[in-house]
Short mmCIF file of C-alpha atoms and ligand atoms in Angstrom, two decimals:
data_model
loop_
_atom_site.label_atom_id
_atom_site.label_comp_id
_atom_site.label_asym_id
_atom_site.label_seq_id
_atom_site.Cartn_x
_atom_site.Cartn_y
_atom_site.Cartn_z
CA MET S 268 0.00 0.00 0.00
CA ASN S 269 1.33 3.47 -0.85
CA ALA S 270 1.67 6.18 1.79
CA PHE S 271 -1.14 8.73 1.90
CA SER S 272 -2.30 11.62 4.04
CA LEU S 273 -5.78 11.70 5.59
CA THR S 274 -8.08 14.71 5.88
CA ILE S 275 -11.48 14.90 7.58
CA PRO S 276 -13.54 17.77 6.13
CA ARG S 277 -16.78 18.93 7.78
CA THR S 278 -18.53 20.49 4.80
CA ILE S 279 -19.14 19.46 1.22
CA LYS S 280 -17.25 22.54 0.05
CA GLN S 281 -14.21 21.53 2.10
CA ALA S 282 -14.41 17.99 0.68
CA LEU S 283 -14.62 19.28 -2.90
CA ASP S 284 -11.73 21.71 -2.25
CA GLU S 285 -9.68 18.77 -0.98
CA LEU S 286 -10.59 16.76 -4.06
CA THR S 287 -9.51 19.46 -6.46
CA THR S 288 -6.36 20.78 -4.80
CA PRO S 289 -3.24 19.73 -6.73
CA LYS S 290 -1.20 19.53 -3.49
CA GLY S 291 -0.06 16.05 -2.45
CA GLY S 292 -1.24 14.12 -5.51
CA PRO S 293 -4.74 12.96 -6.44
CA GLY S 294 -7.32 12.80 -3.66
CA LYS S 295 -9.88 10.05 -3.14
CA LEU S 296 -13.08 10.14 -1.10
CA LYS S 297 -13.50 7.50 1.59
CA ALA S 298 -16.98 6.74 2.88
CA GLY S 299 -17.26 3.38 4.72
CA GLY S 300 -13.92 2.37 3.21
CA ILE S 301 -14.99 -1.25 2.68
CA ASP S 302 -14.13 -1.31 -1.02
CA LEU S 303 -11.56 1.44 -1.07
CA LEU S 304 -9.23 -0.20 1.47
CA ASP S 305 -9.23 -3.44 -0.56
CA LEU S 306 -8.32 -1.45 -3.66
CA LEU S 307 -5.52 0.36 -1.81
CA LYS S 308 -4.12 -2.92 -0.51
CA GLU S 309 -3.97 -4.40 -4.04
CA GLY S 310 -2.42 -1.19 -5.40
CA ILE S 311 -5.35 -0.70 -7.80
CA GLU S 312 -5.98 2.72 -6.25
CA GLN S 313 -2.92 4.75 -5.22
CA PRO S 314 -4.17 8.15 -4.03
CA GLY S 315 -1.78 10.59 -2.36
CA ARG S 316 -4.58 11.81 -0.09
CA LEU S 317 -7.65 10.17 1.43
CA ILE S 318 -10.59 12.44 2.22
CA ASN S 319 -12.79 10.88 4.87
CA ILE S 320 -16.35 12.08 4.22
CA ARG S 321 -18.08 10.00 6.91
CA ARG S 322 -18.40 12.98 9.24
CA LEU S 323 -19.75 15.44 6.71
CA ASP S 324 -23.08 16.86 7.63
CA GLU S 325 -24.92 19.85 6.33
CA ALA S 326 -28.54 20.45 7.24
CA PRO S 327 -30.90 20.80 5.47
CA GLN S 328 -29.17 18.68 2.83
CA ALA S 329 -28.11 16.02 5.30
CA LEU S 330 -25.94 13.32 3.82
CA HIS S 331 -26.89 10.64 6.35
CA GLU S 332 -30.66 11.08 6.37
CA ILE S 333 -33.50 9.19 4.72
CA GLY S 334 -36.97 10.67 4.26
CA GLU S 335 -39.75 11.77 1.95
CA VAL S 336 -39.74 15.21 0.34
CA LYS S 337 -43.02 16.79 -0.74
CA ALA S 338 -43.51 17.48 -4.43
CA ASP S 339 -43.23 21.25 -4.10
CA ALA S 340 -39.88 20.99 -2.25
CA ILE S 341 -37.94 18.68 -4.59
CA PRO S 342 -35.06 20.34 -6.45
CA GLU S 343 -35.82 21.42 -10.01
CA GLY S 344 -33.07 19.08 -11.34
CA VAL S 345 -34.88 16.09 -9.84
CA TRP S 346 -38.28 17.26 -11.05
CA ARG S 347 -37.01 17.57 -14.66
CA LEU S 348 -35.88 13.92 -14.65
CA LEU S 349 -39.01 12.41 -13.16
CA PRO S 350 -40.92 9.87 -15.27
CA GLY S 351 -43.04 11.36 -18.02
CA SER S 352 -40.38 13.88 -19.04
CA ASN S 353 -39.08 12.09 -22.14
CA ASP S 354 -41.11 14.20 -24.60
CA GLY S 355 -39.44 17.38 -23.37
CA SER S 356 -42.51 18.70 -21.55
CA PRO S 357 -42.12 19.15 -17.81
CA PRO S 358 -43.23 16.01 -15.94
CA PRO S 359 -45.78 16.29 -13.15
CA ARG S 360 -44.18 17.13 -9.83
CA ARG S 361 -44.47 14.34 -7.27
CA ASP S 362 -43.24 13.41 -3.82
CA CYS S 363 -39.85 11.72 -3.75
CA LEU S 364 -37.92 9.58 -1.32
CA ARG S 365 -34.49 11.02 -0.60
CA ILE S 366 -31.55 9.00 0.69
CA GLY S 367 -28.35 10.82 1.67
CA SER S 368 -25.34 9.19 0.02
CA LEU S 369 -23.72 8.52 3.41
CA ALA S 370 -26.70 6.56 4.77
CA THR S 371 -25.40 3.10 5.62
CA LEU S 372 -26.71 -0.10 4.07
CA ALA S 373 -27.92 -1.06 7.57
CA GLN S 374 -29.97 2.16 7.80
CA VAL S 375 -31.43 1.60 4.33
CA ALA S 376 -32.24 -2.06 5.03
CA ALA S 377 -34.07 -1.26 8.28
CA HIS S 378 -35.89 1.91 7.24
CA PRO S 379 -39.67 1.45 7.69
CA LEU S 380 -40.69 4.10 5.11
CA LEU S 381 -38.40 2.59 2.46
CA ALA S 382 -39.58 -0.93 3.36
CA SER S 383 -43.20 0.05 2.84
CA LYS S 384 -42.69 2.13 -0.33
CA VAL S 385 -39.69 0.60 -2.13
CA PRO S 386 -39.15 -2.93 -0.79
CA ALA S 387 -36.84 -3.74 -3.73
CA LEU S 388 -34.29 -1.34 -2.23
CA THR S 389 -34.52 -2.51 1.39
CA GLU S 390 -34.40 -6.15 0.26
CA SER S 391 -31.28 -5.51 -1.83
CA ALA S 392 -29.49 -3.68 1.00
CA ALA S 393 -30.44 -6.33 3.57
CA ASP S 394 -28.89 -9.08 1.44
CA ILE S 395 -25.48 -7.43 1.05
CA ALA S 396 -22.43 -8.79 2.90
CA THR S 397 -22.60 -9.13 6.71
CA PRO S 398 -24.27 -7.04 9.46
CA GLN S 399 -20.85 -5.58 10.40
CA ILE S 400 -20.13 -4.51 6.82
CA ARG S 401 -23.61 -3.05 6.38
CA GLN S 402 -23.06 -0.89 9.47
CA ALA S 403 -20.04 0.75 7.83
CA ALA S 404 -20.78 0.60 4.09
CA THR S 405 -22.71 3.51 2.60
CA VAL S 406 -25.21 3.48 -0.21
CA GLY S 407 -23.11 5.96 -2.25
CA GLY S 408 -20.01 3.78 -1.87
CA ASN S 409 -22.03 0.69 -2.76
CA LEU S 410 -22.99 2.22 -6.12
CA LEU S 411 -19.37 3.17 -6.82
CA GLN S 412 -17.58 -0.02 -5.69
CA ARG S 413 -15.36 -1.52 -8.40
CA PRO S 414 -16.04 -4.93 -10.04
CA ARG S 415 -15.04 -8.16 -8.31
CA CYS S 416 -13.40 -9.76 -11.38
CA TRP S 417 -10.47 -11.65 -9.85
CA TYR S 418 -8.10 -10.64 -12.66
CA PHE S 419 -8.96 -6.97 -12.11
CA ARG S 420 -8.60 -7.33 -8.32
CA SER S 421 -5.24 -9.13 -8.44
CA SER S 422 -2.08 -7.03 -8.61
CA GLU S 423 -0.54 -9.91 -10.62
CA TYR S 424 -2.70 -9.30 -13.70
CA GLN S 425 -2.45 -6.10 -15.71
CA CYS S 426 -5.84 -6.63 -17.35
CA ALA S 427 -7.45 -4.41 -19.98
CA LYS S 428 -9.55 -2.65 -17.34
CA LYS S 429 -6.30 -1.54 -15.65
CA GLY S 430 -4.71 -0.31 -18.88
CA GLY S 431 -3.32 -3.63 -20.16
CA SER S 432 -4.19 -5.15 -23.51
CA VAL S 433 -5.88 -8.44 -22.50
CA CYS S 434 -9.16 -9.33 -20.82
CA PHE S 435 -7.91 -12.47 -19.05
CA ALA S 436 -11.44 -13.52 -18.11
CA ARG S 437 -12.59 -13.91 -21.73
CA ASP S 438 -10.67 -17.16 -22.18
CA GLY S 439 -9.91 -17.75 -18.52
CA GLU S 440 -11.92 -18.33 -15.36
CA ASN S 441 -15.12 -16.54 -16.27
CA ASP S 442 -17.63 -18.44 -14.11
CA PHE S 443 -19.00 -15.30 -12.45
CA HIS S 444 -18.69 -12.98 -15.43
CA ALA S 445 -21.04 -11.27 -17.88
CA ILE S 446 -23.40 -12.96 -20.30
CA PHE S 447 -24.46 -9.63 -21.88
CA ASP S 448 -22.26 -6.91 -23.35
CA ASN S 449 -19.09 -8.91 -22.63
CA GLN S 450 -17.03 -8.21 -25.75
CA VAL S 451 -14.73 -5.54 -24.28
CA CYS S 452 -14.69 -6.36 -20.54
CA CYS S 453 -16.47 -9.34 -18.98
CA ALA S 454 -16.58 -8.04 -15.41
CA VAL S 455 -20.08 -7.63 -13.97
CA HIS S 456 -21.30 -4.65 -11.98
CA PRO S 457 -21.13 -5.72 -8.32
CA SER S 458 -23.70 -3.45 -6.68
CA GLY S 459 -26.99 -4.92 -5.43
CA THR S 460 -28.47 -1.51 -4.61
CA ALA S 461 -27.70 -0.35 -8.18
CA VAL S 462 -29.97 -3.12 -9.50
CA ALA S 463 -32.84 -2.12 -7.22
CA LEU S 464 -32.36 1.63 -7.70
CA THR S 465 -32.27 1.24 -11.50
CA ALA S 466 -35.57 -0.65 -11.34
CA LEU S 467 -36.96 2.23 -9.24
CA ASP S 468 -35.68 4.78 -11.81
CA ALA S 469 -33.61 6.61 -9.20
CA ILE S 470 -31.98 9.99 -9.80
CA LEU S 471 -28.62 11.03 -8.33
CA SER S 472 -27.78 14.52 -7.18
CA ILE S 473 -24.07 15.12 -7.54
CA SER S 474 -22.05 17.95 -6.00
CA SER S 475 -19.16 19.44 -7.94
CA PRO S 476 -17.19 22.72 -7.86
CA GLN S 477 -19.42 23.89 -10.74
CA GLY S 478 -22.60 23.30 -8.69
CA ASP S 479 -25.11 20.48 -8.30
CA LYS S 480 -25.88 18.14 -11.20
CA PHE S 481 -28.69 15.61 -11.56
CA VAL S 482 -28.62 12.39 -13.54
CA ARG S 483 -30.70 9.22 -13.77
CA LEU S 484 -28.80 6.27 -12.31
CA SER S 485 -29.51 4.33 -15.52
CA SER S 486 -27.51 6.95 -17.50
CA PHE S 487 -24.85 7.42 -14.82
CA LEU S 488 -23.76 3.77 -14.86
CA VAL S 489 -22.16 3.08 -18.22
CA SER S 490 -20.56 0.03 -19.83
CA PRO S 491 -17.45 0.30 -22.04
CA THR S 492 -19.55 -0.20 -25.18
CA GLN S 493 -22.18 2.45 -24.40
CA PRO S 494 -21.78 6.08 -25.55
CA GLY S 495 -19.49 7.87 -23.11
CA GLY S 496 -18.28 4.56 -21.65
CA ALA S 497 -14.66 3.48 -21.23
CA ILE S 498 -13.11 0.20 -20.19
CA GLY S 499 -11.45 1.71 -17.12
CA ARG S 500 -14.63 2.98 -15.48
CA GLU S 501 -18.19 1.90 -14.66
CA ASN S 502 -19.85 5.31 -14.31
CA ARG S 503 -19.70 8.96 -15.29
CA LEU S 504 -18.44 10.32 -11.97
CA GLU S 505 -15.56 12.74 -12.55
CA ALA S 506 -12.62 13.12 -10.16
CA ASP S 507 -13.99 16.38 -8.69
CA MET S 508 -17.53 15.09 -8.00
CA MET S 509 -19.30 13.63 -5.01
CA ILE S 510 -22.66 11.85 -4.91
CA HIS S 511 -24.83 13.90 -2.60
CA ALA S 512 -28.16 12.05 -2.51
CA ILE S 513 -30.35 9.51 -4.23
CA TRP S 514 -33.91 10.43 -5.17
CA ILE S 515 -36.67 7.92 -5.93
CA PRO S 516 -40.11 8.95 -7.21
CA SER S 517 -42.50 7.90 -4.43
CA PRO S 518 -44.60 5.02 -5.73
CA GLY S 519 -48.30 5.67 -6.18
CA PRO S 520 -51.20 3.26 -5.63
CA GLY S 521 -50.77 0.07 -7.66
CA GLU S 522 -46.96 0.32 -7.78
CA ARG S 523 -44.92 -2.53 -6.35
CA SER S 524 -41.31 -3.63 -6.37
CA LEU S 525 -39.20 -6.57 -5.32
CA TYR S 526 -35.57 -7.75 -5.37
CA ARG S 527 -34.34 -11.35 -5.46
CA LYS S 528 -30.79 -12.71 -5.46
CA VAL S 529 -29.14 -16.10 -5.98
CA LYS S 530 -25.82 -16.65 -4.22
CA GLN S 531 -23.31 -19.48 -4.30
CA LYS S 532 -22.91 -19.46 -0.54
CA GLN S 533 -25.88 -18.44 1.54
CA SER S 534 -24.13 -16.60 4.41
CA PHE S 535 -22.71 -13.57 2.59
CA ASP S 536 -21.76 -13.29 -1.02
CA TRP S 537 -22.09 -11.25 -4.16
CA PRO S 538 -24.84 -12.64 -6.41
CA LEU S 539 -24.51 -15.23 -9.16
CA ALA S 540 -27.53 -13.37 -10.50
CA ASP S 541 -30.03 -10.92 -9.05
CA VAL S 542 -33.15 -9.19 -10.31
CA ALA S 543 -35.24 -6.19 -9.31
CA ILE S 544 -38.68 -5.50 -10.74
CA SER S 545 -40.94 -2.50 -10.36
CA ALA S 546 -44.44 -2.62 -11.81
CA ARG S 547 -47.46 -0.34 -11.90
CA ARG S 548 -51.00 -1.66 -12.40
CA LYS S 549 -53.58 0.24 -14.43
CA PRO S 550 -56.21 1.87 -12.21
CA THR S 551 -58.89 -0.25 -13.96
CA GLY S 552 -58.51 -2.97 -11.33
CA ASN S 553 -58.21 -5.88 -13.78
CA LYS S 554 -54.54 -6.57 -12.99
CA GLU S 555 -53.27 -5.12 -16.28
CA LEU S 556 -49.88 -3.42 -16.01
CA GLU S 557 -49.15 -0.01 -17.47
CA ALA S 558 -45.44 0.17 -16.63
CA VAL S 559 -42.75 -2.32 -15.69
CA ARG S 560 -38.97 -2.32 -15.31
CA ILE S 561 -37.06 -5.61 -15.04
CA ILE S 562 -33.39 -5.10 -14.15
CA LEU S 563 -30.90 -7.96 -14.04
CA GLY S 564 -27.71 -7.85 -11.97
CA ALA S 565 -24.43 -9.80 -12.10
CA VAL S 566 -24.90 -10.45 -15.81
CA ALA S 567 -23.39 -7.36 -17.51
CA PRO S 568 -20.93 -4.50 -16.88
CA VAL S 569 -23.88 -2.41 -15.65
CA PRO S 570 -27.36 -3.43 -14.45
CA HIS S 571 -29.09 -4.86 -17.51
CA ARG S 572 -32.63 -3.89 -18.50
CA ALA S 573 -34.57 -6.88 -19.86
CA ARG S 574 -36.73 -4.90 -22.30
CA SER S 575 -38.03 -7.87 -24.31
CA ALA S 576 -39.29 -9.51 -21.12
CA GLU S 577 -40.89 -6.21 -20.05
CA ALA S 578 -42.69 -5.88 -23.41
CA LEU S 579 -44.04 -9.42 -23.18
CA LEU S 580 -45.19 -8.92 -19.61
CA LEU S 581 -47.06 -5.73 -20.54
CA GLN S 582 -49.02 -7.54 -23.27
CA SER S 583 -51.34 -9.41 -20.93
CA PRO S 584 -51.99 -9.78 -17.19
CA SER S 585 -52.34 -13.56 -17.54
CA LEU S 586 -49.44 -15.41 -15.91
CA ASP S 587 -49.80 -19.11 -16.66
CA ALA S 588 -46.71 -21.31 -16.67
CA GLU S 589 -46.21 -21.09 -20.43
CA ARG S 590 -46.34 -17.26 -20.47
CA LEU S 591 -43.94 -17.09 -17.54
CA ARG S 592 -41.56 -19.43 -19.36
CA LYS S 593 -41.67 -17.21 -22.45
CA ILE S 594 -41.03 -14.08 -20.38
CA GLY S 595 -38.10 -15.81 -18.65
CA GLN S 596 -36.73 -16.77 -22.06
CA ALA S 597 -37.22 -13.22 -23.37
CA ALA S 598 -35.09 -11.94 -20.46
CA LEU S 599 -32.15 -13.71 -22.12
CA THR S 600 -32.47 -11.83 -25.42
CA GLY S 601 -28.96 -10.85 -26.53
CA ALA S 602 -27.14 -13.10 -24.03
CA ILE S 603 -23.87 -14.65 -25.22
CA PRO S 604 -22.39 -16.77 -22.43
CA LEU S 605 -18.66 -17.31 -22.05
CA SER S 606 -16.90 -20.70 -21.77
CA ARG S 607 -17.77 -21.26 -18.08
CA ASN S 608 -20.90 -19.25 -17.33
CA GLY S 609 -23.59 -20.86 -19.49
CA TYR S 610 -25.27 -21.95 -16.25
CA LYS S 611 -26.40 -18.33 -15.84
CA LEU S 612 -28.93 -18.70 -18.69
CA PRO S 613 -31.36 -21.07 -16.93
CA LEU S 614 -30.54 -19.40 -13.60
CA VAL S 615 -31.55 -15.93 -14.81
CA SER S 616 -34.60 -17.20 -16.69
CA GLY S 617 -35.83 -19.08 -13.62
CA LEU S 618 -35.09 -16.15 -11.30
CA VAL S 619 -37.08 -13.75 -13.50
CA GLN S 620 -40.05 -16.14 -13.65
CA GLN S 621 -40.02 -16.64 -9.90
CA ALA S 622 -39.74 -12.92 -9.19
CA ILE S 623 -42.58 -11.97 -11.55
CA ALA S 624 -44.85 -14.65 -10.17
CA GLU S 625 -44.10 -13.50 -6.62
CA LEU S 626 -44.54 -9.78 -7.35
CA LEU S 627 -47.79 -10.06 -9.27
CA SER S 628 -49.49 -12.96 -7.56
C1 FAD F 790 -17.54 -10.01 2.20
C2 FAD F 790 -18.20 -8.94 1.39
C3 FAD F 790 -19.38 -9.23 0.72
C4 FAD F 790 -20.00 -8.26 -0.05
N1 FAD F 790 -21.17 -8.57 -0.71
C5 FAD F 790 -21.78 -7.62 -1.46
C6 FAD F 790 -22.98 -7.90 -2.16
O1 FAD F 790 -23.50 -9.01 -2.12
N2 FAD F 790 -23.54 -6.89 -2.88
C7 FAD F 790 -23.01 -5.65 -2.95
O2 FAD F 790 -23.59 -4.78 -3.58
N3 FAD F 790 -21.85 -5.36 -2.31
C8 FAD F 790 -21.24 -6.31 -1.58
N4 FAD F 790 -20.07 -6.00 -0.92
C9 FAD F 790 -19.42 -4.71 -1.18
C10 FAD F 790 -19.73 -3.65 -0.17
O3 FAD F 790 -21.14 -3.53 0.00
C11 FAD F 790 -19.16 -2.34 -0.71
O4 FAD F 790 -17.76 -2.44 -0.72
C12 FAD F 790 -19.57 -1.14 0.12
O5 FAD F 790 -20.96 -0.94 0.00
C13 FAD F 790 -18.87 0.11 -0.34
O6 FAD F 790 -19.36 1.21 0.41
P1 FAD F 790 -18.36 2.12 1.26
O7 FAD F 790 -19.16 3.20 1.88
O8 FAD F 790 -17.53 1.31 2.16
O9 FAD F 790 -17.49 2.72 0.06
P2 FAD F 790 -15.92 3.11 0.00
O10 FAD F 790 -15.14 1.88 0.04
O11 FAD F 790 -15.66 4.13 1.07
O12 FAD F 790 -15.90 3.82 -1.38
C14 FAD F 790 -16.07 3.10 -2.58
C15 FAD F 790 -15.80 4.05 -3.75
O13 FAD F 790 -16.80 5.04 -3.79
C16 FAD F 790 -16.25 6.36 -3.67
N5 FAD F 790 -17.23 7.09 -2.88
C17 FAD F 790 -17.83 6.68 -1.75
N6 FAD F 790 -18.82 7.54 -1.41
C18 FAD F 790 -18.83 8.50 -2.35
C19 FAD F 790 -19.64 9.65 -2.59
N7 FAD F 790 -20.65 9.99 -1.77
N8 FAD F 790 -19.39 10.40 -3.68
C20 FAD F 790 -18.39 10.08 -4.54
N9 FAD F 790 -17.59 9.02 -4.36
C21 FAD F 790 -17.81 8.23 -3.29
C22 FAD F 790 -14.89 6.17 -3.04
O14 FAD F 790 -14.00 7.20 -3.44
C23 FAD F 790 -14.48 4.82 -3.62
O15 FAD F 790 -13.99 5.01 -4.93
C24 FAD F 790 -19.45 -6.96 -0.13
C25 FAD F 790 -18.26 -6.66 0.55
C26 FAD F 790 -17.65 -7.64 1.30
C27 FAD F 790 -16.36 -7.29 2.00
#
């Protein structure tokens, strides 16, 4: 591990000043430190300065708090990105859930308001790592953790993601790697909360020296083959930025969500595959859906949206075994497994079928 200095700012401005000062080499934010310390130990990150943001707090924009914000009080940047805004006209304002980026996974998992409104998120947080880790790990850090690909994590392999020329996993030990979008880098996105928050169409507010920015999580996370993507990164966060909070449109009547995960070992583990679904029923009362998002995790460099399965599910409210099988199959559209991860095809298909049946039964 390289030598570094440690600073403990009290305000966001101080943290951003620390990030951007050229003195003492590049700075790196440390939240819970669970991922960052691993990366430092393997020499994958070598910052000259660590900036501990755990003690930052600034009312009324508290970084540790979770709550609901009334429609007329949400920031304009969040409002503009709410659902319904794709045609350029302003979307209707609505209440939003707000989670400070420094809220811990334990806080998220146990929060009664989140559990009642967005169970996909609390279920994903509750299934991450161990109780001790969840007490320290933050939701912002969870979204920004680096992939678990063993070639990337080992200092002995200079893989393409670290600036080398070879993706060792492509023809190597790729059991836990991507089945979608795996041509450039086969590592999968490791974050469980990212899967749930993408299904819930979450928006990030990001602080930078130029002011606050707002972005949908689904556009913020980016694979190497997507516009603006690069093999060395999994998101669009720049070196002078900090995630401030996560905003989720509060679900209305008829909206439900759920998260399910399959692990190799049941005690604590990253997923072999996970899925989050959010669905909204039409107000007609006949079980027809008017909106659905099915997001698959541990299968691609970023959470993967199963659009073909969504389209099939929207066609009819009937869920007999044959329709479920077809929807599960549709979730695999575009999948190209590697030499050792073909088992993920039936696993993902079955997981999607099980999750849909459970959510809509
Ligand atoms: C045994 C084990 C099992 C695990 N299982 C799972 C699992 O199943 N699913 C899962 O999702 N995770 C799992 N994890 C990973 C763990 O949840 C993450 O490492 C943790 O959530 C990271 O959060 P942190 O606050 O410690 O982030 P840090 O380690 O402090 O930071 C991670 C990165 O985010 C940056 N950062 C942190 N906060 C901010 C911010 N607000 N703004 C800008 N940058 C920021 C840091 O600079 C760093 O680059 C597991 C970890 C272990 C050790």
